[in-house]
Coordinates of C-alpha atoms (C1' of nucleotides) in Angstrom, one line a residue:
Chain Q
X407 CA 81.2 175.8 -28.8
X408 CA 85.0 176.1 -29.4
X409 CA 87.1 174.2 -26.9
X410 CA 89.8 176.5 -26.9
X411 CA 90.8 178.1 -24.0
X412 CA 90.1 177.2 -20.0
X413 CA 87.1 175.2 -20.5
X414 CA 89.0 172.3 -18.0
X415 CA 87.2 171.0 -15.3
X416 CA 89.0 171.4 -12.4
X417 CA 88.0 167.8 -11.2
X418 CA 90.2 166.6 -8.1
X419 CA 88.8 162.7 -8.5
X420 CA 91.4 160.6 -6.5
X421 CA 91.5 157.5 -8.4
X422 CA 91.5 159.7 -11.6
X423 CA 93.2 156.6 -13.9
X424 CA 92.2 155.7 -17.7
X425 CA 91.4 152.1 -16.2
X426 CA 87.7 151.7 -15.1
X427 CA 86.8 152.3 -12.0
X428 CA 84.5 148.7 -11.9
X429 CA 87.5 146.9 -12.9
X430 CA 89.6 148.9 -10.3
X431 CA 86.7 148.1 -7.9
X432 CA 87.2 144.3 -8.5
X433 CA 90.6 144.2 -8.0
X434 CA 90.8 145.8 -4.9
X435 CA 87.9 143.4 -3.0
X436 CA 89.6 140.5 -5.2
X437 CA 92.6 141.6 -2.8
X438 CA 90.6 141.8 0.2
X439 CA 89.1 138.2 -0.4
X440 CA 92.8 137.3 -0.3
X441 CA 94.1 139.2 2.5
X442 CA 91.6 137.5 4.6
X443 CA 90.4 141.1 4.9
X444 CA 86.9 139.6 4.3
X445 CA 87.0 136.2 5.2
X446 CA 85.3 133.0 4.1
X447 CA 81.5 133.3 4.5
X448 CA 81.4 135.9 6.0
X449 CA 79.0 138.9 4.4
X450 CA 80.3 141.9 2.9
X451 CA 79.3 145.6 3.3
X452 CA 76.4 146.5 1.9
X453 CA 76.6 148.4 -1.7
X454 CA 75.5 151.1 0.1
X455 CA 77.8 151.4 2.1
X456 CA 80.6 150.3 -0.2
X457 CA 79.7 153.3 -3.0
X458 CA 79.9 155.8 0.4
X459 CA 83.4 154.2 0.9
X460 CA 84.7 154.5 -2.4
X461 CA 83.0 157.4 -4.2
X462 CA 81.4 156.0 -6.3
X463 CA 77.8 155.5 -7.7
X464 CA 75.7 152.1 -7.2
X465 CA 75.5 150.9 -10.9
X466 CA 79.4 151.3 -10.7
X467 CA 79.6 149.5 -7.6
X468 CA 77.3 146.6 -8.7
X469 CA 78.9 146.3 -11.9
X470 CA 82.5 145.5 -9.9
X471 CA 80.6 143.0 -7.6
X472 CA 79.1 141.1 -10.6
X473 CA 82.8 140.8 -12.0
X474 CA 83.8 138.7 -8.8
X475 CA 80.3 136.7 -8.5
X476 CA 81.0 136.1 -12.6
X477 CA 84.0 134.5 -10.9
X478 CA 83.0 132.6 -8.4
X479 CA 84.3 134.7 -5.5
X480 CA 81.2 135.8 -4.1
X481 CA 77.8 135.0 -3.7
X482 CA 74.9 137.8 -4.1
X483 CA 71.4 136.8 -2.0
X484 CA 68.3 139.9 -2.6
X485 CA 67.5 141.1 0.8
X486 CA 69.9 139.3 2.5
X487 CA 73.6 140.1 1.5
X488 CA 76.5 139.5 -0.4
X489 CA 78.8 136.7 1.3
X490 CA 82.4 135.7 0.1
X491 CA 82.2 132.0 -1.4
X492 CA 86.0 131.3 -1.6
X493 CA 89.5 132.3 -1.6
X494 CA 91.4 133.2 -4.9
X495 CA 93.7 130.6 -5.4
X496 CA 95.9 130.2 -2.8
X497 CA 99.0 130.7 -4.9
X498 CA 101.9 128.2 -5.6
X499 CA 105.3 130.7 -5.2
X500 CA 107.9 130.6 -7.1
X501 CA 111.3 131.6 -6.0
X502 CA 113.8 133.9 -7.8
X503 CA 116.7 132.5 -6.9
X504 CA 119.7 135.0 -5.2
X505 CA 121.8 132.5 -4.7
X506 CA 124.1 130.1 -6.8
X507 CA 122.2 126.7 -4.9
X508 CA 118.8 128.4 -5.6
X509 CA 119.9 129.2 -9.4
X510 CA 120.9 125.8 -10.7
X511 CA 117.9 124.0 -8.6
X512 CA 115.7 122.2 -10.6
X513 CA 112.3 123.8 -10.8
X514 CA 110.0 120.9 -9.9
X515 CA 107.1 120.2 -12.7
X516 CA 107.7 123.0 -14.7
X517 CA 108.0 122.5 -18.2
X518 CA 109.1 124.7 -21.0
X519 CA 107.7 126.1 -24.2
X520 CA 109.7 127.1 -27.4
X521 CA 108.3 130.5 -29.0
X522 CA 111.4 131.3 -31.2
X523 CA 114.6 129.9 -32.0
X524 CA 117.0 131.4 -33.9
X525 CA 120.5 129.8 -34.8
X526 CA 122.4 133.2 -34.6
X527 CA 121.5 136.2 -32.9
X528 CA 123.1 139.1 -31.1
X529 CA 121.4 140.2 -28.2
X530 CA 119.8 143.9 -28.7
X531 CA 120.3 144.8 -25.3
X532 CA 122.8 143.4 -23.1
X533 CA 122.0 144.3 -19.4
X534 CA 125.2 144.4 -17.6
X535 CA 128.1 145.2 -19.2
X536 CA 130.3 143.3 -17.7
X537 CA 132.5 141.7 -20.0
X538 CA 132.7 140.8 -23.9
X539 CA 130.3 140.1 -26.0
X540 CA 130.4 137.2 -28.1
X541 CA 130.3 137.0 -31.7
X542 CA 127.1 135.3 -32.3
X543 CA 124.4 133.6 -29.9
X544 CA 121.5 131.4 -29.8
X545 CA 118.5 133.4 -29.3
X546 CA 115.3 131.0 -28.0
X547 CA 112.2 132.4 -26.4
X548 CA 111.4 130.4 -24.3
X549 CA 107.7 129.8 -21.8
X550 CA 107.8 127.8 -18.5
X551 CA 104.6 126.8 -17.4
X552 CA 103.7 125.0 -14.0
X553 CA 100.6 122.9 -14.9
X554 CA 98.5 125.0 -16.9
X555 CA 99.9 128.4 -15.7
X556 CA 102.9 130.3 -18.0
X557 CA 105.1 132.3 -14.9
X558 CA 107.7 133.1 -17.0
X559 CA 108.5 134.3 -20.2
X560 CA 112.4 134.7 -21.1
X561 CA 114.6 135.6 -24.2
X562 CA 117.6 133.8 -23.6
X563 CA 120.8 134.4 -25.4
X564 CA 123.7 131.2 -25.1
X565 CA 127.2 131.9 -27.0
X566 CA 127.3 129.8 -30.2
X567 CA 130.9 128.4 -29.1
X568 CA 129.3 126.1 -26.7
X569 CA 126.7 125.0 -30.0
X570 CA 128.2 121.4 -30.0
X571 CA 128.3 120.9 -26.2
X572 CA 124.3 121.0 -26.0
X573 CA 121.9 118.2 -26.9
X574 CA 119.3 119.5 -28.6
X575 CA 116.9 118.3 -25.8
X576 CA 118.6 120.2 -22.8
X577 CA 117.3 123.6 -24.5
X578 CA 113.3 122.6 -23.5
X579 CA 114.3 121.2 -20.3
X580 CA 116.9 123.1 -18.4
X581 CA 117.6 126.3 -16.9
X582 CA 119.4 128.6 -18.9
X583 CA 122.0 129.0 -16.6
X584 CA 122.6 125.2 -16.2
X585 CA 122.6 124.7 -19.8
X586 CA 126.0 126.9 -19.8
X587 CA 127.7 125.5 -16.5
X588 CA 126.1 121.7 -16.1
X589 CA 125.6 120.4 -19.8
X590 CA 128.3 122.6 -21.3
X591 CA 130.8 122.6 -18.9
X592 CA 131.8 126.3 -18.8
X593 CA 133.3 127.7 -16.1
X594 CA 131.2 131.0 -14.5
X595 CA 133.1 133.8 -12.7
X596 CA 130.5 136.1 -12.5
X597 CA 126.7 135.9 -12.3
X598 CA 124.8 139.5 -12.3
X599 CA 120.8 139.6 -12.0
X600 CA 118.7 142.8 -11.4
X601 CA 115.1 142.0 -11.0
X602 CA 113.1 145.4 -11.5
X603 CA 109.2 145.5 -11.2
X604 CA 106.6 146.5 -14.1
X605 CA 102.9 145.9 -16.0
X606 CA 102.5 143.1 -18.3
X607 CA 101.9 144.9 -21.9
X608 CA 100.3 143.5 -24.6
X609 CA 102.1 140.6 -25.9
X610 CA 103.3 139.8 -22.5
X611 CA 99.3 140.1 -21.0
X612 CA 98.4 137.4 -24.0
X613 CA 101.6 134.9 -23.3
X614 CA 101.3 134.9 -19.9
X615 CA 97.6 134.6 -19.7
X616 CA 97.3 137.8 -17.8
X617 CA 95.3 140.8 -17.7
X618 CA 96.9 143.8 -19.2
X619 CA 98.8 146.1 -16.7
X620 CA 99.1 143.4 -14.1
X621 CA 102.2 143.4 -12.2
X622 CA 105.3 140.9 -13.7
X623 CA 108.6 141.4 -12.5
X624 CA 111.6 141.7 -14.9
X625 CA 114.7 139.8 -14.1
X626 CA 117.8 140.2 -15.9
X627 CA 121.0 137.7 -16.1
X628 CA 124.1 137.9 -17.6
X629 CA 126.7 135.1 -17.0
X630 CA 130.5 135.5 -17.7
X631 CA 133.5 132.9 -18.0
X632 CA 137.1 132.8 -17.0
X633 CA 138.2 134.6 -20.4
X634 CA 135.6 137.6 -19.5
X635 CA 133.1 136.4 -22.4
X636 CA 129.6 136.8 -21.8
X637 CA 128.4 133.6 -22.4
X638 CA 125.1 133.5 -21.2
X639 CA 121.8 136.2 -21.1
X640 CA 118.5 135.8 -19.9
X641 CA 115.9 138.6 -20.1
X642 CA 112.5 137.1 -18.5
X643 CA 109.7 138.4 -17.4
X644 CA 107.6 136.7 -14.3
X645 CA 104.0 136.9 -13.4
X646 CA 103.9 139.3 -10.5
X647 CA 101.8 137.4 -8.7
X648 CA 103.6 134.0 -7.7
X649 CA 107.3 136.2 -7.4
X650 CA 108.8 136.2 -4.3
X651 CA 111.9 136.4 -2.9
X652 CA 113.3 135.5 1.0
X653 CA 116.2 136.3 2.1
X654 CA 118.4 135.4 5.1
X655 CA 121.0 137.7 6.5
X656 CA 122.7 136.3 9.4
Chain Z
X150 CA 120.8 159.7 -38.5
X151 CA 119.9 156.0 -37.7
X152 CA 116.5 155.4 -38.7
X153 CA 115.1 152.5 -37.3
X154 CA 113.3 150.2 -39.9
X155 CA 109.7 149.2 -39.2
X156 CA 109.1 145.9 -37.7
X157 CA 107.9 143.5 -39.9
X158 CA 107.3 140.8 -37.1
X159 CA 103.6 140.2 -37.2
X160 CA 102.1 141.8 -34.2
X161 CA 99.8 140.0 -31.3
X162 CA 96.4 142.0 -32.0
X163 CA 95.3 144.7 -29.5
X164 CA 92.6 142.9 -27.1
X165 CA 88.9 144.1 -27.3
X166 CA 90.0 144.7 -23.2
X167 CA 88.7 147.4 -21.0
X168 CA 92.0 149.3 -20.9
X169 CA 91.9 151.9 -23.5
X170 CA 94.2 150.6 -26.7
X171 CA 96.0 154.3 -26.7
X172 CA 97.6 153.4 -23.3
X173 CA 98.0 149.6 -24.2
X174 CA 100.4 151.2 -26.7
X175 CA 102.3 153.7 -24.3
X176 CA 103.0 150.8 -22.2
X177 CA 104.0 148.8 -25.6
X178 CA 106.4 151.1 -26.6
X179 CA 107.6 152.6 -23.0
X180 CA 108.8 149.3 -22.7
X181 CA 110.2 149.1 -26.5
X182 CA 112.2 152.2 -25.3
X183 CA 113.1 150.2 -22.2
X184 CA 114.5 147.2 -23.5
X185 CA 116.2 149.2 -26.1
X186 CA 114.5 148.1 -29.2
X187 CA 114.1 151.6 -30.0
X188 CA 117.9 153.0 -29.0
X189 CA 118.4 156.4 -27.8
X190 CA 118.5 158.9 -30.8
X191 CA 116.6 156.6 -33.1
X192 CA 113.8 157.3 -35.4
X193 CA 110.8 155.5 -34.6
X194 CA 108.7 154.2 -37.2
X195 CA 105.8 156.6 -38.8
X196 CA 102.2 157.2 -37.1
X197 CA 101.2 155.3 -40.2
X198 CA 103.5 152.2 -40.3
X199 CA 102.9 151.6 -36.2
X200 CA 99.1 152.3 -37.5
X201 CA 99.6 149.2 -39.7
X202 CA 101.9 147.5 -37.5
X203 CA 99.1 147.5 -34.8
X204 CA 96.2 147.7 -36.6
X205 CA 94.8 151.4 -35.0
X206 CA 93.4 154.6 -35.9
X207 CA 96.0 157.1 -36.5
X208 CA 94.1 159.2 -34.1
X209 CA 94.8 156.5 -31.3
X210 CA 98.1 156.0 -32.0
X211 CA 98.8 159.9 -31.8
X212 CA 97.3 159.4 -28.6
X213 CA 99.6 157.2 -27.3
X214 CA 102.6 159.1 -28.4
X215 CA 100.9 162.1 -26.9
X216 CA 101.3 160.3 -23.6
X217 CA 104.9 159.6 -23.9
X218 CA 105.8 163.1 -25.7
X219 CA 104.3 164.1 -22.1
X220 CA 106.8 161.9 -20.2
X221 CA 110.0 163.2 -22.3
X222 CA 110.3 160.0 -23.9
X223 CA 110.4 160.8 -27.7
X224 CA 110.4 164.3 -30.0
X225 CA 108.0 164.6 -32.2
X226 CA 109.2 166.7 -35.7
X227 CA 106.6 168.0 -38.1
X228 CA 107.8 166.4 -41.4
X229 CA 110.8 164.8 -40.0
X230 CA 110.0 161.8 -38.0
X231 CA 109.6 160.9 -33.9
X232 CA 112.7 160.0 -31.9
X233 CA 113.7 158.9 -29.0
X234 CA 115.1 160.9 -26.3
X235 CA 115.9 158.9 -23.2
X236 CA 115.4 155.8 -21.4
X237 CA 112.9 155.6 -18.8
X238 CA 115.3 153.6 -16.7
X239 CA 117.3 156.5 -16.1
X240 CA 115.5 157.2 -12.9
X241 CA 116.3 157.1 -9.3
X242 CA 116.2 153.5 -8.6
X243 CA 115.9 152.7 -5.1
X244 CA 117.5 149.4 -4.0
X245 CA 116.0 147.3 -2.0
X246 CA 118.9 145.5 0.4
X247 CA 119.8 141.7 0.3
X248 CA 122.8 142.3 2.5
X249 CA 123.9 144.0 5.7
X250 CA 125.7 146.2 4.4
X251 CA 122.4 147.5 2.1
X252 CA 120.0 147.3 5.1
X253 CA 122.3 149.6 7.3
X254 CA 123.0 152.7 4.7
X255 CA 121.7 155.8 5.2
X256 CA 119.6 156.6 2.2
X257 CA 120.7 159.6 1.1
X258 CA 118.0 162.3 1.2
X259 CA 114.7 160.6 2.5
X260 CA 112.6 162.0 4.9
X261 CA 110.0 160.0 7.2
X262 CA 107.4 161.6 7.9
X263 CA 105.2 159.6 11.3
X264 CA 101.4 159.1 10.3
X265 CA 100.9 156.7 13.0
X266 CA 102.3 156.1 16.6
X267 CA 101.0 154.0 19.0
X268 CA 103.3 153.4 22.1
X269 CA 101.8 149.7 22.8
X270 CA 100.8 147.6 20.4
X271 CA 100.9 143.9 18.8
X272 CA 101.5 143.2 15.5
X273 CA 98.2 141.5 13.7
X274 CA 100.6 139.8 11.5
X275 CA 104.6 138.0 12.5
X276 CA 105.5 137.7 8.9
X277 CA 108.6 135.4 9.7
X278 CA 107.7 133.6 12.8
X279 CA 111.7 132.7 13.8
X280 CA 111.1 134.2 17.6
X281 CA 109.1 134.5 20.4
X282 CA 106.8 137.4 20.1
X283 CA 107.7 140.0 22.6
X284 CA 104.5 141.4 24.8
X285 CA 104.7 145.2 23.7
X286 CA 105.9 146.9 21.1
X287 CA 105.9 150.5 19.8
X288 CA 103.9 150.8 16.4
X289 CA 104.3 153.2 13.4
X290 CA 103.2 153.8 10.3
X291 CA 105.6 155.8 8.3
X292 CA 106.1 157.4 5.1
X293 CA 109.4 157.8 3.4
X294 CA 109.9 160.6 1.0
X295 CA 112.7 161.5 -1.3
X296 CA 112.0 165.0 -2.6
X297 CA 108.4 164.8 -3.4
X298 CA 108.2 161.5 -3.8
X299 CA 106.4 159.4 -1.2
X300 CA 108.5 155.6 -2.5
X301 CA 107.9 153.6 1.1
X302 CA 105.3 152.8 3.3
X303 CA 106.0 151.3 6.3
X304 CA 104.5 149.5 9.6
X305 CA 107.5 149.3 11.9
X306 CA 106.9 147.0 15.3
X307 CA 110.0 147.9 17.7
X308 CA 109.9 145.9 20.7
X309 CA 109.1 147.8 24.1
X310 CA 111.6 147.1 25.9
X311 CA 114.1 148.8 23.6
X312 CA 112.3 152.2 24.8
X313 CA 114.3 153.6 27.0
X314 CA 117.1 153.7 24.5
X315 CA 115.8 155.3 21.6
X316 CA 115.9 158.7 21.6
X317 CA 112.5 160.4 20.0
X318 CA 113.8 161.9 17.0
X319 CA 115.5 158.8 15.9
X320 CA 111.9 157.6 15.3
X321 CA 111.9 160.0 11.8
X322 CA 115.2 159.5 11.2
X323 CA 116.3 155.9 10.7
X324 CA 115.3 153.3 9.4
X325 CA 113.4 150.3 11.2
X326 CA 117.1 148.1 11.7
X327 CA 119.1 151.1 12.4
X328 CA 116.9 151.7 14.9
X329 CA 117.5 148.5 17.3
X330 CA 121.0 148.3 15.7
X331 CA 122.9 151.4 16.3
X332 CA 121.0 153.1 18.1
X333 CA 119.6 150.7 21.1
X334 CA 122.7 148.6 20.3
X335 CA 121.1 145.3 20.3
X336 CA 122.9 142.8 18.9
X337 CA 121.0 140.9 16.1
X338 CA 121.5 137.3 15.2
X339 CA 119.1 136.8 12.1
X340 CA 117.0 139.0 9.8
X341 CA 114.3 137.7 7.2
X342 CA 113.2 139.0 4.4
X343 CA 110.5 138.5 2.6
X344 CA 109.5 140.5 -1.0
X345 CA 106.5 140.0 -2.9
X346 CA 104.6 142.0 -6.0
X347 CA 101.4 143.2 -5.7
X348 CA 98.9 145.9 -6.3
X349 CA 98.3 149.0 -4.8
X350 CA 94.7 149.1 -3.0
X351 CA 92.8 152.5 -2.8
X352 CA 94.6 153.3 0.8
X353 CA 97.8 152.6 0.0
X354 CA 97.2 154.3 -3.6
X355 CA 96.4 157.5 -1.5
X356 CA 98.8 157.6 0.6
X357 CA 101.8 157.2 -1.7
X358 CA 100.4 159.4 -4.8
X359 CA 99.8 155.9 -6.8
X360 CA 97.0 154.9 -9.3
X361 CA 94.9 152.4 -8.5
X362 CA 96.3 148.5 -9.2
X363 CA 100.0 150.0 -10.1
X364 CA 102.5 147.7 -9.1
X365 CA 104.0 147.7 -5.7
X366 CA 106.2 145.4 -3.9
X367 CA 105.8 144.5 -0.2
X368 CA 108.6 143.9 2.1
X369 CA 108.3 142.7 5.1
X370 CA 111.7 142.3 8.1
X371 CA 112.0 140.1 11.0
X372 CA 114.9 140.9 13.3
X373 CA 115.7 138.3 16.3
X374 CA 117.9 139.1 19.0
X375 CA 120.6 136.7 20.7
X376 CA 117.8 135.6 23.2
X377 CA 115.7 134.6 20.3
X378 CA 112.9 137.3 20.7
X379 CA 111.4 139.2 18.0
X380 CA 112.5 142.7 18.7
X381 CA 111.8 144.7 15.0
X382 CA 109.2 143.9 12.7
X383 CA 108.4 146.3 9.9
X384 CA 105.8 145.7 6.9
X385 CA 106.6 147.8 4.0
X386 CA 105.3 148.3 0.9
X387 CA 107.2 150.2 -1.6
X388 CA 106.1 151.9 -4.7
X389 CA 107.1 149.3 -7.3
X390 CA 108.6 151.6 -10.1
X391 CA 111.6 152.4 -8.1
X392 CA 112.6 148.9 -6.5
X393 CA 115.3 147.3 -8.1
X394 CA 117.0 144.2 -6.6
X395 CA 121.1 143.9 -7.9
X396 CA 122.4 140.5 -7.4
X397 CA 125.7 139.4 -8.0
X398 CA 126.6 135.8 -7.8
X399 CA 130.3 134.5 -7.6
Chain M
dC546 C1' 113.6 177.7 -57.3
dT547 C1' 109.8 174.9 -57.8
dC548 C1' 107.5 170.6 -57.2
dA549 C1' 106.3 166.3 -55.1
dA550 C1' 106.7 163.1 -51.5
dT551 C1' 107.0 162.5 -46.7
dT552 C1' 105.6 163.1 -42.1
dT553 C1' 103.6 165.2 -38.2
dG554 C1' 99.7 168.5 -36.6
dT555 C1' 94.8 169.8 -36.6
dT556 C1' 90.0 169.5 -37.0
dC557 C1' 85.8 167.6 -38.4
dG558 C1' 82.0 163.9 -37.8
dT559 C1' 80.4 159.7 -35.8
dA560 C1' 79.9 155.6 -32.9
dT561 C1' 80.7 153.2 -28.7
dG562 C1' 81.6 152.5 -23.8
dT563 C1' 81.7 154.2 -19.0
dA564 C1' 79.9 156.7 -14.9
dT565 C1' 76.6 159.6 -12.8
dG566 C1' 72.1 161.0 -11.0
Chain C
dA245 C1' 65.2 152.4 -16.8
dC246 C1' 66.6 156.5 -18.8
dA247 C1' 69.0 160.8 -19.9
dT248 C1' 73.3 163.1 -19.7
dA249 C1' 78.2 163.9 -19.8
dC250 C1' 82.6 162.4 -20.9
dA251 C1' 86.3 159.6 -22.6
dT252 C1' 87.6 156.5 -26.2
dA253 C1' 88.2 155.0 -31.0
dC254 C1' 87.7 155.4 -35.9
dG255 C1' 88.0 157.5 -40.5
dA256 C1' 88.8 161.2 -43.4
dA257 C1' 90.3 165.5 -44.9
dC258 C1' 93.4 169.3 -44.8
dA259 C1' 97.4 172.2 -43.0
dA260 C1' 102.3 172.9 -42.2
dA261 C1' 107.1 171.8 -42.2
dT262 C1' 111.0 169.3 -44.2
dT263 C1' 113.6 166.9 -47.7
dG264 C1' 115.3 165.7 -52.0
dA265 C1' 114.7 165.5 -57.1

DNA sequence: CTCAATTTGTTCGTATGTATG
DNA sequence: ACATACATACGAACAAATTGA
């Protein structure tokens, strides 16, 4: 049989998605767990009754559940019910900063990682165009972890002029951003940051220590001096999960 | 013609993960596009070098730039080469506000559409609880559309006794602030904001024309009036590959 | 102009994983 | 548990268009 021609199946699945549907399953009760949506101890619909709600078929259904009793999140009893054994995490949250005190705060027991490290660099993408770009930079990769969890990955890009202010030890301890106005001195004008909101992909999944396609948010910093010279970029990328960001308008 | 040279940085394996490895790369090299690794115009290396590069079937990898040929994001050329055509950040970003001046523009072209209405109800949850809790308020649920586009769903709380001074056709007009500010001219003394990232669960999924688990950000206001009560809440969650967040730090 | 190398397009066959009934 | 259908992934061969020697 030739598959030319209009042999598509007009399907009309709603969750039609190349991700499967146990794992999409899982997520969504994971959520529930943590919503409080189902709360601690008590007992879950049946799998009847949760294949009815969702569309889908038992084996599917049972496959999502044994994903969350795999992980501790639920308990399965024959004949008697499923019951929710304890909350995911209750997550620690980090704040991206929108403000010049929250920026050069110290983030408390967070430590930070050295992927790469090269002496001169140009940045391939410079996300705000707002002034000149320097000649040369110092290009680290850098990981911040908070106890045994990485939350942020970042590529950060420091003008080679302020090369002799900097002790070598600042760069695995500090801020980016207070590396250039603290240790070095330099005088910022102008501080831009977009944060925009994506899925972990491949490389990002592995050094984060997250599951592919999981939401990370991107946040983008360019910092410039007195003489307009961008002195300072910082592309990271932040587990989605512990982002969040308050804000006060008075 | 710039033809851009095959990376020869050794590449993180593909995980043996349940998301298919043809999308693993789409969202690999979406986000090469993105961060403009790959410029605008460029050649892309051949099926055969990203074949190497990331150790896949040719097949698979075709796959993958099937997906973003689909999306407009590269040219494929029979005996020339792939190339890049535009940036997928060139779409309509919608900002999320972090001032008063944000919070109170009109956006430009969105409709809201009113799923829900109830004229006296309590909010389950006070996200910021700065207030006193009023004893009614009106409750909907709307959807905001630009174009086709369903970007912002939303559980607005407007206190009761603002009723009389509201006009019903503001209600799919304005949004939640506007509401209370222009219209019923209360005077607001503090707003809170609160963002977070998360994942969109099968309702929301539906209801705003997502995938399962994309990303999504929630957003949830507290306005207080002079007297200190709690006279807008609104719980939003918008669809996460449109929110963008500008700072700018002086 | 022809020829060879390059590069994408197409089509087999086969094996494995997922979801349904 | 089993059979069926479908999507995914691989490998290989061949076709078609472009470029340059």
């Amino acid at each position: 049989m030739k598959r030319k021609g209009s042999t598509t199946t007009p399907r009309a699945e709603l969750t039609r998605s190349a991700i499967p549907r146990y794992l999409q399953l899982a997520t969504l009760f994971r959520r529930r767990i943590q919503a409080g949506e189902w709360q601690l101890g008590d007992q879950i619909p049946t799998v009847e009754e949760l294949c009815k709600e969702c569309g889908v078929a038992r084996a599917t259904m049972r496959q999502a559940l044994g994903l969350l009793e795999a992980e501790g999140l639920i308990s399965r009893f024959r004949a008697k019910g499923t019951f929710v054994n304890e909350r995911p995490q209750d997550r620690l949250w980090l704040e991206v900063e929108s403000d010049w005190k929250g920026l050069l705060t110290t983030r408390s027991g967070a430590r930070i990682e050295i992927l790469i490290d090269e002496p001169k660099s140009v940045p391939s993408v410079v996300p705000h165009p707002i002034g000149e770009v320097a000649s040369s930079y110092r290009h680290l990769r850098r990981r911040h972890w908070r106890g045994k969890v990485p939350f942020l990955l970042a590529d950060v890009y420091i003008d080679n002029h302020l090369k002799g202010k900097i002790p070598e030890a600042a760069y695995s301890e500090l801020t980016a951003l207070r590396l250039v106005t603290k240790i070095a001195g330099v005088r910022i004008v102008d501080v831009r940051q977009t944060l925009t909101i994506g899925t972990a992909d491949l490389e990002t999944a592995q050094l984060m220590n997250l599951a592919l396609n999981e939401p990370v948010a991107y946040v983008n910093r360019t910092a410039i001096d007195q003489r307009g010279r961008i002195v300072m970029i910082s592309n990271g990328i932040y587990r989605g999960d512990i982002v969040r960001i308050d804000t006060r308008l008075k």
